[in-house]
Amino acid sequence: MSVLRGRSSRGRLAATVIALGLFAMVATAAPASAHAALESTSPQQGSQVGTAPTSVSLTFSEGVGLSTRSVEVLDSASRRIDKGNPHHPGGRSSTVTVDLKAGIPKASYVVVWHVVSSDSHPIEGTFSFGVGVPAGTAPAVAGGNPLVGGLDGLFRGIAYAGAVLLLGGAAFLMLLWPRGMTLARPRRVVTAGWLASVVGAAGLFLLQGPYSAGLGLGDLLDPGLVGDTLGTRYGKLMLLRLVVLGFAAPDLRRMATEQGADNRGSRWNIAGFGVAFLVTFSLSEHAGQGDLVPVWAGLDALHLAAASIWIGGLAVLVYAMLGRSTAADLGAVLPRWSRLAMLAVATLVITGTAQAWHEIGSFPALTGTRYGLLVLGKVAGLTLLLVLGDMGRRWVNRNVKGRPPQAVVLAATGPASSARSEPAGTGPAGTVTVTSTRVQLVGPSVGRLRASVTAEVGIAAVVLALTSVLVNTVPANVAYGPPYSAVVVGQGNNGQDITARLDVDRTKVGPTTVRIYTSTKVGALPFVAAEGTLTERSKGLGPVKFSFAGTGKGRGTATNVVVPAPGTWTLTVQIRTDETTDYAATTTYTVR
């Protein structure tokens, strides 16, 4: 009894520590929009300043995380002219400042920046300014190290696979098949889930430093980057996940050796650790940002729990049960599994629909963004899973028939197949007598069901891969910017007017494509050159300059026009139809 009390006390202490850690992270989390956006810079983007600045500052729409290389200021020879580490001046987490070397010469300079949004995902960009000379063209963003980015996605997939096997496998064994905890193959499913979860969390923690700074694997163990990650909410959550897994390991081991009432304490401990484990996923991803974090994080945790119970249960079935268990085990477990799976599927559909609408927000964004297309792919995979799951349910209903409760006598030693039915309480010496509902399998072997469940597991793996990619993708309601189009009058220096139609592919921060079509009353008007500028006067941003490449009579296209920040932007085009005739047309649109 004292041993049980000791275990219970340790479990309560662990649960208290973990709960306080999660509460602190939720309580101290400021509302965020999931991905920060650059709002202004000093010096201004594309500006020309008369005297050399002593520092460069960037202001974002929300607080961002930093590394030692978050902001680099380069001259025309790609030499760094900044000094010291980037920092948050006055503790303002939404502003990043880096100091410059004294007496920099008159020239054009480029600022390359990498910071981390509140949801752990890095964002990056470039801009230019000139000291005593016009600003040059800022290069395209490098996009970080592709190997590190790919590994980050891989370890997120490993983390999800581990969660599914660990949570789903443990739930299946505790709720439906307790005897399976004493068998090697079912335990391997849970053990594989635990190991994958540890590897996933540790890998994501170590990769976050170079991933957020745009560096390579050579900086994986850089003490400065590790310290930077540890100072972030995301890093704390990864460490907390490892702590939860460490506390859960002894209880999982005890579940394999203790039976009956002896393991109730371990069951409750595992359930509590499972809840904390789920929340570390929700708070570290899109659901943990923005308003109403407890609501959306709770729905996300419930969604992952339902997916784990369903897919993890399928994994136990196909690997450890179908084709290997007795008819008595199959008959007792399959009907209950069918009901539990239906409940998990219903929960999955409800929570998934709510989450998708929260992250997408509109039907155009569903088909007009990468996030929305990934969601559609996930829905297609889940639909196939539902079809196969329904086939399995029908098989169970058709091939499993119940009988009245009977006593099942299990030999204290020997294989499980030695189980036989006798009246309750009449078992011979050396046997354990329990009362159970016996069932009978009828029809063909379970081979067909096993093939169907195996197909479900394969499709589920694809769905999990899509989920790990979704986590690394900007939500559709953030990424989607509907196209903008305006027909304006272009006034010429010859006193005449032309009609100019201006089309902007997307009204979001980042690269876009602008198209121009010029005409008069008699038809398309060819031009010899067309230049464009974008300015955000209220924030002092711009001008962003670009040129249209001719694509036909009176038509031109400008690609990779980078809009650096949200706001109300004025688009002005200068159209030259011959050596002496120019037209100017202007329109204004909003960038989210």
XYZ file of C-alpha atoms in Angstrom:
592
model
C 0.000 0.000 0.000
C 2.853 2.390 0.796
C 4.313 1.709 -2.654
C 1.031 2.666 -4.279
C 0.831 5.824 -2.189
C 4.380 6.714 -3.226
C 3.567 6.270 -6.880
C 0.410 8.322 -6.509
C 2.323 11.141 -4.820
C 4.954 11.167 -7.558
C 2.226 11.191 -10.185
C 0.470 14.152 -8.524
C 3.759 16.050 -8.216
C 4.592 15.459 -11.892
C 1.078 16.447 -12.961
C 1.257 19.640 -10.882
C 4.625 20.680 -12.337
C 3.501 20.015 -15.899
C 0.138 21.729 -15.420
C 1.802 24.843 -13.972
C 4.212 24.949 -16.919
C 1.371 24.745 -19.445
C -0.696 27.333 -17.569
C 2.234 29.767 -17.490
C 2.722 29.459 -21.244
C -0.978 30.045 -21.956
C -1.313 32.888 -19.462
C 1.745 34.763 -20.715
C 0.974 34.325 -24.412
C 0.042 37.580 -26.114
C -2.442 37.486 -28.992
C -0.669 36.804 -32.262
C -1.658 36.474 -35.870
C 0.318 33.228 -36.384
C 2.788 34.828 -38.809
C 4.363 38.206 -38.165
C 4.459 40.811 -40.940
C 6.996 43.581 -41.441
C 5.243 46.932 -40.943
C 8.037 49.500 -41.235
C 11.786 49.923 -41.382
C 14.283 52.599 -40.446
C 15.846 53.695 -42.775
C 12.777 53.309 -44.928
C 12.669 50.628 -47.576
C 14.113 51.985 -50.825
C 14.939 55.384 -49.333
C 17.963 57.632 -49.775
C 19.291 59.229 -46.593
C 21.726 62.122 -46.396
C 23.775 60.988 -43.404
C 24.899 57.540 -42.370
C 22.520 55.944 -39.820
C 23.888 54.453 -36.622
C 21.454 51.521 -36.641
C 18.814 49.723 -38.678
C 15.413 48.911 -37.151
C 12.512 46.728 -38.284
C 9.034 46.830 -36.739
C 6.689 43.839 -37.046
C 2.970 43.313 -36.470
C 3.709 41.161 -33.417
C 6.595 40.055 -31.233
C 9.286 37.986 -32.945
C 12.139 35.796 -31.792
C 15.776 36.543 -32.598
C 19.060 34.802 -33.177
C 22.545 36.269 -33.368
C 22.197 36.488 -37.163
C 18.608 37.688 -37.441
C 19.601 40.961 -39.148
C 22.624 41.450 -41.426
C 23.477 44.718 -43.208
C 25.668 44.206 -46.276
C 27.546 46.526 -48.615
C 27.871 46.052 -52.386
C 30.652 43.481 -51.848
C 28.435 41.474 -49.410
C 30.589 42.533 -46.443
C 28.769 42.997 -43.148
C 28.709 46.537 -41.796
C 26.607 45.811 -38.713
C 28.127 45.236 -35.275
C 26.902 43.403 -32.210
C 23.837 41.202 -32.026
C 20.303 42.201 -33.035
C 18.167 43.110 -30.025
C 14.741 44.319 -28.941
C 15.203 48.002 -27.981
C 13.524 48.855 -24.706
C 12.241 45.297 -24.457
C 9.764 45.851 -27.319
C 9.552 42.363 -28.846
C 7.925 43.653 -32.053
C 10.945 45.858 -32.910
C 14.363 44.553 -33.916
C 17.445 46.790 -34.026
C 21.026 46.174 -35.057
C 23.800 48.757 -34.691
C 26.039 49.782 -37.608
C 29.744 50.456 -37.763
C 30.699 54.097 -37.492
C 31.326 56.173 -40.602
C 29.964 53.889 -43.309
C 30.632 55.470 -46.752
C 28.125 56.740 -49.262
C 26.755 53.684 -51.021
C 23.730 51.456 -51.365
C 23.203 48.796 -48.665
C 21.074 45.682 -48.349
C 19.407 44.423 -45.159
C 18.788 40.660 -44.917
C 16.619 39.568 -42.002
C 15.415 36.280 -40.479
C 13.115 36.278 -37.445
C 10.719 33.761 -35.860
C 6.958 34.212 -35.566
C 5.109 33.294 -32.382
C 4.127 29.942 -33.919
C 7.825 28.949 -34.288
C 7.942 29.432 -38.061
C 10.700 31.627 -39.511
C 9.924 34.568 -41.768
C 12.499 36.466 -43.769
C 13.028 39.206 -46.278
C 15.334 41.863 -47.655
C 15.237 45.579 -48.327
C 17.701 48.234 -49.448
C 18.538 51.850 -48.637
C 21.115 54.319 -49.896
C 23.425 56.696 -48.036
C 23.940 59.735 -50.263
C 22.993 57.671 -53.335
C 19.760 56.032 -54.560
C 18.918 52.660 -53.027
C 19.809 49.639 -55.096
C 17.643 46.630 -55.826
C 17.207 44.251 -52.894
C 17.992 40.631 -53.789
C 15.391 37.899 -53.539
C 15.181 36.177 -50.171
C 17.442 33.142 -49.957
C 14.748 31.136 -48.199
C 16.972 29.578 -45.552
C 18.846 26.297 -45.698
C 16.736 23.766 -47.657
C 18.244 20.755 -45.868
C 17.435 22.161 -42.436
C 13.941 23.083 -43.577
C 13.406 19.581 -44.950
C 14.669 17.981 -41.737
C 12.365 20.184 -39.682
C 9.425 18.886 -41.717
C 10.692 15.306 -41.334
C 10.964 15.562 -37.548
C 7.492 17.094 -37.344
C 6.240 14.030 -39.222
C 8.124 11.743 -36.820
C 6.597 13.618 -33.876
C 3.079 13.139 -35.239
C 3.664 9.461 -36.029
C 5.024 8.959 -32.525
C 2.024 10.674 -30.952
C -0.397 8.510 -32.928
C 1.329 5.237 -32.029
C 1.916 6.172 -28.389
C -1.494 7.650 -27.574
C -3.538 5.428 -29.855
C -1.701 2.259 -28.906
C -1.921 2.951 -25.164
C -5.622 3.852 -25.405
C -6.396 0.680 -27.391
C -4.669 -1.538 -24.853
C -6.042 0.182 -21.761
C -9.635 0.529 -22.972
C -10.158 -2.485 -25.229
C -7.454 -5.105 -24.839
C -5.754 -4.969 -21.398
C -4.265 -8.439 -21.890
C -2.357 -7.039 -24.861
C -0.112 -5.076 -22.502
C 1.485 -8.377 -21.469
C 2.238 -9.365 -25.085
C 5.364 -8.376 -26.994
C 3.900 -7.112 -30.291
C 1.333 -4.682 -28.809
C 3.980 -3.322 -26.454
C 6.270 -2.691 -29.420
C 3.680 -0.350 -30.940
C 3.575 1.764 -27.780
C 7.363 1.633 -27.361
C 7.904 2.699 -30.977
C 5.521 5.619 -30.408
C 7.390 6.684 -27.264
C 10.785 6.518 -28.990
C 9.546 8.391 -32.077
C 8.044 11.075 -29.841
C 11.338 11.544 -28.007
C 13.318 11.676 -31.256
C 10.805 14.095 -32.810
C 10.782 16.519 -29.862
C 14.583 16.474 -29.438
C 15.155 16.933 -33.162
C 12.709 19.835 -33.426
C 14.315 21.550 -30.427
C 17.827 21.322 -31.887
C 16.770 22.256 -35.420
C 14.814 25.340 -34.374
C 17.966 27.446 -33.924
C 19.492 27.016 -37.407
C 16.001 26.781 -38.981
C 14.938 30.170 -37.665
C 18.303 31.791 -38.509
C 18.526 30.385 -42.044
C 21.732 28.483 -41.188
C 22.971 24.967 -41.936
C 23.430 21.751 -39.986
C 26.907 22.842 -38.939
C 25.225 25.219 -36.461
C 22.936 22.544 -34.978
C 24.741 22.470 -31.621
C 25.766 26.126 -31.537
C 25.392 27.109 -27.846
C 24.092 30.542 -28.776
C 21.359 29.137 -31.010
C 20.414 26.508 -28.414
C 20.132 29.280 -25.844
C 18.006 31.334 -28.231
C 15.627 28.384 -28.705
C 15.448 27.746 -24.977
C 14.339 31.346 -24.487
C 11.354 30.903 -26.809
C 7.916 29.532 -25.981
C 8.353 26.875 -28.659
C 11.629 25.661 -27.154
C 10.066 25.439 -23.687
C 7.175 23.398 -25.076
C 9.543 20.920 -26.759
C 11.432 20.474 -23.496
C 8.163 20.099 -21.608
C 7.124 17.381 -24.066
C 10.351 15.518 -23.307
C 9.688 15.880 -19.568
C 6.166 14.480 -19.989
C 7.526 11.514 -21.949
C 10.137 10.900 -19.259
C 7.551 10.899 -16.464
C 5.223 8.624 -18.454
C 7.836 5.938 -19.176
C 7.758 4.228 -15.714
C 3.963 4.037 -15.741
C 3.986 2.526 -19.229
C 6.453 -0.118 -18.024
C 4.311 -0.891 -14.967
C 1.231 -1.306 -17.165
C 2.947 -4.276 -18.803
C 3.493 -6.092 -15.483
C 0.587 -5.050 -13.242
C -2.933 -6.284 -13.801
C -6.367 -5.464 -12.411
C -6.714 -2.945 -9.607
C -2.941 -2.716 -9.164
C -2.508 -0.642 -12.323
C -5.319 1.867 -11.834
C -2.873 4.471 -10.549
C -0.665 4.007 -13.605
C -3.693 4.282 -15.902
C -4.700 7.642 -14.399
C -1.119 8.893 -14.558
C -0.839 7.904 -18.221
C -4.148 9.633 -18.998
C -2.936 12.841 -17.335
C 0.402 12.737 -19.121
C -1.462 12.132 -22.386
C -3.461 15.347 -21.964
C -0.311 17.365 -21.237
C 1.444 15.715 -24.189
C -1.400 16.700 -26.540
C -1.377 20.302 -25.342
C 2.335 20.669 -26.155
C 1.378 20.085 -29.801
C -1.530 22.524 -29.781
C 0.283 25.405 -28.086
C 3.333 25.121 -30.348
C 1.367 25.371 -33.609
C -1.256 27.552 -35.321
C -3.960 26.778 -32.739
C -1.778 28.227 -29.975
C -1.712 31.698 -31.561
C -4.253 34.480 -31.872
C -7.367 35.082 -29.806
C -9.278 32.439 -27.796
C -6.182 30.255 -27.468
C -7.758 27.889 -24.870
C -10.695 27.212 -27.200
C -8.743 26.571 -30.386
C -5.871 24.784 -28.648
C -8.423 22.576 -26.870
C -10.109 21.707 -30.168
C -6.743 20.981 -31.746
C -5.771 18.675 -28.864
C -9.117 16.875 -29.135
C -8.584 16.526 -32.896
C -5.157 14.951 -32.425
C -6.494 12.693 -29.662
C -9.289 11.409 -31.920
C -6.857 10.851 -34.802
C -4.479 8.997 -32.483
C -7.188 6.724 -31.094
C -8.374 5.856 -34.587
C -5.089 5.510 -36.466
C -3.084 4.159 -33.514
C -5.804 1.571 -32.918
C -5.608 0.528 -36.558
C -1.842 0.083 -36.187
C -2.303 -2.229 -33.176
C -4.945 -4.202 -35.051
C -2.881 -4.790 -38.168
C 0.477 -5.363 -36.466
C -0.394 -7.140 -33.249
C -3.916 -8.562 -33.350
C -5.471 -9.553 -36.679
C -4.187 -12.949 -37.738
C -2.386 -13.479 -34.411
C -5.016 -13.357 -31.639
C -7.549 -15.946 -30.559
C -11.117 -15.863 -31.796
C -12.155 -14.988 -28.248
C -9.923 -11.902 -28.201
C -11.050 -10.778 -31.637
C -14.677 -11.331 -30.849
C -14.435 -9.393 -27.589
C -12.367 -6.482 -28.957
C -13.618 -5.868 -32.496
C -17.212 -4.825 -31.671
C -16.007 -2.401 -29.002
C -13.277 -1.108 -31.317
C -15.865 -0.476 -34.007
C -17.906 1.696 -31.620
C -14.836 3.559 -30.317
C -13.585 4.177 -33.856
C -16.959 5.638 -34.860
C -16.819 8.037 -31.902
C -13.230 9.021 -32.805
C -14.199 9.627 -36.438
C -17.167 11.798 -35.451
C -14.912 13.851 -33.152
C -12.294 14.105 -35.883
C -14.777 15.426 -38.439
C -16.360 17.979 -36.087
C -13.109 19.386 -34.692
C -11.404 19.263 -38.102
C -14.208 21.228 -39.752
C -14.096 23.903 -37.041
C -10.310 24.184 -37.251
C -10.287 24.330 -41.041
C -12.789 27.173 -41.113
C -10.830 29.027 -38.428
C -7.576 28.734 -40.400
C -9.099 29.270 -43.884
C -12.004 31.664 -43.368
C -13.451 31.727 -46.890
C -14.138 29.413 -49.816
C -11.833 31.308 -52.231
C -8.971 30.846 -49.766
C -9.656 27.098 -49.788
C -8.659 26.776 -53.440
C -6.486 29.884 -53.701
C -3.775 29.012 -51.162
C -1.308 26.195 -50.590
C -2.758 25.681 -47.116
C -6.277 25.262 -48.513
C -5.118 22.769 -51.159
C -3.321 20.734 -48.498
C -6.527 20.690 -46.446
C -8.421 19.425 -49.491
C -5.805 16.682 -49.905
C -6.205 15.741 -46.258
C -10.003 15.640 -46.643
C -9.631 13.327 -49.662
C -7.423 10.983 -47.627
C -9.855 11.006 -44.698
C -12.722 10.250 -47.068
C -10.915 7.125 -48.282
C -10.270 6.174 -44.664
C -13.970 6.556 -43.876
C -14.917 4.309 -46.792
C -12.459 1.609 -45.703
C -13.488 2.036 -42.073
C -17.114 1.526 -42.996
C -16.156 -1.656 -44.845
C -14.424 -2.890 -41.694
C -17.423 -2.030 -39.540
C -19.718 -3.953 -41.881
C -17.349 -6.926 -41.744
C -17.488 -6.934 -37.941
C -21.285 -6.698 -37.908
C -21.570 -9.479 -40.470
C -18.976 -11.916 -39.102
C -19.064 -11.472 -35.329
C -22.048 -12.799 -33.343
C -22.534 -12.441 -29.624
C -23.394 -15.168 -27.106
C -24.647 -14.963 -23.509
C -22.008 -14.255 -20.842
C -19.923 -17.302 -19.927
C -16.954 -17.933 -17.688
C -13.627 -17.950 -19.495
C -10.886 -19.988 -17.829
C -7.366 -18.766 -18.612
C -4.394 -20.922 -17.698
C -2.023 -19.177 -15.283
C 0.827 -20.328 -17.499
C 0.839 -21.316 -21.133
C -0.254 -19.741 -24.393
C -3.336 -17.603 -24.734
C -4.858 -20.110 -27.162
C -5.417 -22.515 -24.228
C -8.381 -20.422 -23.102
C -11.576 -22.482 -22.807
C -15.112 -21.987 -21.486
C -16.303 -23.519 -18.199
C -19.027 -22.553 -15.714
C -17.982 -19.745 -13.410
C -16.029 -20.852 -10.354
C -15.321 -24.436 -11.527
C -11.835 -23.919 -12.948
C -9.166 -26.457 -12.031
C -6.207 -25.682 -9.822
C -3.651 -23.324 -11.369
C -6.202 -21.397 -13.402
C -7.780 -17.940 -13.143
C -11.534 -17.788 -13.727
C -13.073 -14.559 -15.070
C -16.515 -13.818 -16.418
C -16.661 -12.526 -19.979
C -19.011 -12.204 -22.928
C -17.965 -14.890 -25.374
C -18.445 -14.339 -29.070
C -18.032 -16.398 -32.189
C -16.415 -15.508 -35.491
C -18.290 -16.812 -38.499
C -17.628 -16.758 -42.213
C -14.173 -16.631 -43.814
C -10.903 -15.837 -42.085
C -9.971 -12.325 -40.986
C -7.539 -11.988 -43.901
C -9.874 -9.707 -45.813
C -10.348 -7.450 -42.783
C -6.605 -7.366 -42.191
C -5.983 -6.272 -45.796
C -8.553 -3.491 -45.435
C -7.060 -2.272 -42.151
C -3.548 -2.379 -43.659
C -4.756 -0.115 -46.471
C -6.233 2.224 -43.860
C -2.891 2.442 -42.070
C -1.112 3.269 -45.345
C -3.552 6.057 -46.200
C -3.365 7.314 -42.619
C 0.416 7.654 -42.997
C -0.144 9.911 -46.017
C -2.676 11.981 -44.045
C -0.153 12.368 -41.206
C 2.474 13.526 -43.707
C 0.049 16.157 -45.036
C -0.633 17.239 -41.449
C 3.061 17.777 -40.757
C 3.318 19.896 -43.926
C 0.225 21.891 -42.905
C 1.862 22.800 -39.613
C 4.741 24.387 -41.556
C 2.436 26.244 -43.953
C 1.076 29.766 -43.531
C -2.660 29.487 -42.689
C -4.951 30.337 -45.578
C -6.612 33.248 -43.772
C -3.148 34.807 -43.419
C -1.743 33.861 -46.829
C -4.783 34.562 -48.979
C -4.996 37.912 -50.673
C -7.711 38.261 -53.315
C -6.600 39.720 -56.648
C -7.115 43.411 -57.285
C -8.134 44.995 -60.574
C -8.855 48.624 -61.530
C -9.536 50.506 -64.728
C -8.085 54.026 -64.503
C -7.574 56.974 -66.807
C -3.997 57.697 -67.789
C -3.299 61.381 -68.324
C -0.723 62.239 -70.970
C 1.696 65.120 -71.304
C 0.044 65.800 -74.667
C -3.284 66.621 -72.995
C -4.901 63.377 -74.104
C -6.082 60.418 -72.009
C -5.805 56.660 -72.337
C -7.435 53.796 -70.446
C -5.193 51.573 -68.351
C -6.336 48.382 -66.644
C -4.111 47.344 -63.745
C -4.296 43.804 -62.333
C -2.508 42.711 -59.142
C -2.403 38.934 -58.643
C -2.507 38.947 -54.827
C -2.995 41.645 -52.227
C -0.702 40.132 -49.606
C 2.698 40.996 -48.234
C 5.426 39.429 -50.328
C 5.974 38.841 -54.035
C 3.170 39.409 -56.516
C 2.657 39.984 -60.246
C 1.284 43.200 -61.742
C -0.182 43.353 -65.254
C -1.070 46.377 -67.393
C -3.355 46.716 -70.422
C -3.509 50.068 -72.286
C -6.130 51.117 -74.825
C -8.002 53.987 -76.424
C -11.478 54.167 -77.890
C -10.248 52.537 -81.069
C -8.509 49.551 -79.417
C -5.263 48.457 -77.753
C -2.558 51.111 -77.484
C 1.009 49.828 -77.837
C 3.738 51.301 -75.640
C 7.519 51.281 -75.813
C 8.119 51.283 -72.045
C 6.139 51.084 -68.809
C 7.462 51.610 -65.280
C 5.673 51.184 -61.947
C 6.128 52.295 -58.337
C 4.433 51.311 -55.085
C 4.408 53.614 -52.042
C 2.792 53.467 -48.615
C 2.796 57.133 -47.614
C 1.312 56.786 -44.128
C 4.173 54.480 -43.071
C 6.864 56.065 -45.202
C 7.492 52.894 -47.181
C 8.671 52.788 -50.772
C 8.983 53.516 -53.508
C 9.138 49.910 -54.692
C 10.183 50.267 -58.331
C 9.607 47.748 -61.121
C 9.351 47.531 -64.922
C 6.787 45.885 -67.169
C 7.981 43.461 -69.813
C 5.918 43.673 -72.990
C 3.736 40.619 -73.610
C 1.795 41.861 -76.641
C 0.160 44.923 -78.138
C -0.736 47.225 -75.225
C 0.086 44.536 -72.645
C 2.859 44.177 -70.069
C 3.727 42.075 -67.017
C 5.933 42.749 -63.993
C 6.788 39.635 -61.966
C 8.242 39.276 -58.470
C 7.107 42.714 -57.320
C 7.777 42.522 -53.576
C 5.359 44.378 -51.290
C 7.240 44.603 -47.973
C 4.432 45.348 -45.498
C 0.653 45.580 -45.086
C -1.074 48.911 -45.560
C -2.720 51.120 -48.167
C -0.429 51.168 -51.179
C -0.520 53.589 -54.092
C 0.285 52.013 -57.459
C 1.518 54.469 -60.080
C 2.491 53.573 -63.643
C 4.343 55.678 -66.184
C 3.574 54.649 -69.779
C 5.682 55.891 -72.729
C 4.112 55.405 -76.138
C 6.882 57.132 -78.090
C 9.980 59.238 -77.455
C 7.981 62.331 -76.430
C 4.612 61.080 -75.114
C 4.131 59.844 -71.550
C 1.009 58.913 -69.590
C 0.580 58.527 -65.824
C -2.095 56.389 -64.112
C -2.635 55.848 -60.390
C -4.754 53.573 -58.192
C -4.776 52.608 -54.516
C -5.402 49.197 -52.932
C -5.080 47.543 -49.531
C -2.451 44.939 -48.725
C -3.184 42.580 -45.836
